[in-house]
Amino acid sequence: MKQHTIKESYNFSGKGLHTGVISNIIILPATEDYGICFQRVDIGDKAIIRALASNVTDVSYSTTLCENGASVSTVEHIMSALFGLGIDNALIQIDNIEVPI
């Protein structure tokens, strides 16, 4: 099956629905078989969280992903948008705990 990424990076900022914090997002193209990954740049380059069902740790008000001690919440909206666009591979850099909507 053919995989897709974005042509060039895209950035935006916004307020988190549940925390009210401002987060800055950069979506970067990624290579084939990379998948969708979040990188918490505020806590270090190694803070990569793969968007896998096995990394879901909470779904009470939003979907939270956690891997190796790093977490990111309210990922369902950006994941839905990427799915709707047919994007299979992307690195999403975020500088806070919650994805803005």
Short mmCIF file of C-alpha atoms in Angstrom, two decimals:
data_model
loop_
_atom_site.label_atom_id
_atom_site.label_comp_id
_atom_site.label_asym_id
_atom_site.label_seq_id
_atom_site.Cartn_x
_atom_site.Cartn_y
_atom_site.Cartn_z
CA MET A 1 0.00 0.00 0.00
CA LYS A 2 1.33 3.44 -0.93
CA GLN A 3 2.12 5.67 2.03
CA HIS A 4 1.88 9.45 2.21
CA THR A 5 3.42 12.31 4.14
CA ILE A 6 3.12 16.08 3.85
CA LYS A 7 5.04 18.03 1.20
CA GLU A 8 6.54 20.59 3.58
CA SER A 9 6.40 21.53 7.23
CA TYR A 10 3.36 23.29 8.64
CA ASN A 11 3.14 25.13 11.94
CA PHE A 12 0.39 26.58 14.08
CA SER A 13 -0.32 27.60 17.66
CA GLY A 14 -3.37 27.49 19.86
CA LYS A 15 -4.84 27.00 23.28
CA GLY A 16 -5.45 23.57 24.75
CA LEU A 17 -9.12 22.79 25.37
CA HIS A 18 -8.61 21.17 28.78
CA THR A 19 -5.45 22.82 30.14
CA GLY A 20 -5.76 26.28 28.58
CA VAL A 21 -2.04 26.27 27.81
CA ILE A 22 -0.71 27.70 24.54
CA SER A 23 1.08 25.09 22.45
CA ASN A 24 3.13 25.52 19.30
CA ILE A 25 2.99 22.72 16.74
CA ILE A 26 5.24 21.94 13.78
CA ILE A 27 4.17 19.05 11.55
CA LEU A 28 7.14 17.71 9.58
CA PRO A 29 7.31 15.27 6.67
CA ALA A 30 8.53 11.79 7.58
CA THR A 31 9.90 8.81 5.69
CA GLU A 32 7.93 5.73 4.68
CA ASP A 33 7.05 3.42 7.61
CA TYR A 34 7.82 6.18 10.17
CA GLY A 35 4.19 6.43 11.22
CA ILE A 36 2.74 9.33 13.17
CA CYS A 37 4.91 10.41 16.10
CA PHE A 38 4.77 13.28 18.54
CA GLN A 39 7.95 14.88 19.88
CA ARG A 40 7.75 16.89 23.10
CA VAL A 41 10.48 19.42 22.29
CA ASP A 42 10.02 21.13 25.65
CA ILE A 43 11.41 18.08 27.47
CA GLY A 44 14.18 17.00 25.10
CA ASP A 45 14.94 15.53 21.70
CA LYS A 46 14.46 11.96 22.91
CA ALA A 47 10.84 12.51 23.98
CA ILE A 48 9.22 10.72 21.03
CA ILE A 49 5.72 9.32 21.51
CA ARG A 50 4.49 6.98 18.79
CA ALA A 51 0.80 7.23 17.95
CA LEU A 52 0.00 3.60 18.68
CA ALA A 53 -3.04 2.13 20.41
CA SER A 54 -0.66 0.49 22.89
CA ASN A 55 0.53 3.97 23.97
CA VAL A 56 -2.96 5.23 24.89
CA THR A 57 -3.04 5.78 28.65
CA ASP A 58 -6.20 7.82 29.20
CA VAL A 59 -9.44 8.47 27.34
CA SER A 60 -11.57 10.10 30.05
CA TYR A 61 -11.93 13.57 28.43
CA SER A 62 -9.42 13.31 25.62
CA THR A 63 -6.94 10.79 24.27
CA THR A 64 -3.55 10.80 25.98
CA LEU A 65 -0.51 9.02 24.58
CA CYS A 66 2.47 8.15 26.77
CA GLU A 67 5.80 6.52 25.97
CA ASN A 68 9.03 6.39 27.96
CA GLY A 69 7.71 8.88 30.53
CA ALA A 70 6.66 11.53 27.99
CA SER A 71 3.00 12.22 27.29
CA VAL A 72 0.81 14.34 25.04
CA SER A 73 -2.95 14.79 25.31
CA THR A 74 -5.93 15.70 23.14
CA VAL A 75 -4.36 14.03 20.12
CA GLU A 76 -7.63 12.77 18.62
CA HIS A 77 -8.39 15.88 16.54
CA ILE A 78 -5.02 16.15 14.82
CA MET A 79 -4.93 12.38 14.32
CA SER A 80 -8.38 12.51 12.71
CA ALA A 81 -7.30 15.35 10.40
CA LEU A 82 -4.18 13.45 9.30
CA PHE A 83 -6.23 10.30 8.71
CA GLY A 84 -8.78 12.26 6.69
CA LEU A 85 -5.98 13.65 4.51
CA GLY A 86 -4.48 10.20 4.01
CA ILE A 87 -1.25 11.07 5.87
CA ASP A 88 0.52 7.95 7.18
CA ASN A 89 3.89 9.41 8.17
CA ALA A 90 4.61 12.66 10.02
CA LEU A 91 6.56 13.99 12.98
CA ILE A 92 4.53 16.38 15.12
CA GLN A 93 6.71 18.57 17.31
CA ILE A 94 4.91 20.16 20.26
CA ASP A 95 6.23 22.38 23.04
CA ASN A 96 3.63 21.59 25.69
CA ILE A 97 1.44 18.83 27.11
CA GLU A 98 -1.74 19.36 25.04
CA VAL A 99 -2.45 19.61 21.32
CA PRO A 100 -4.57 22.69 20.59
CA ILE A 101 -7.83 22.33 18.68
#
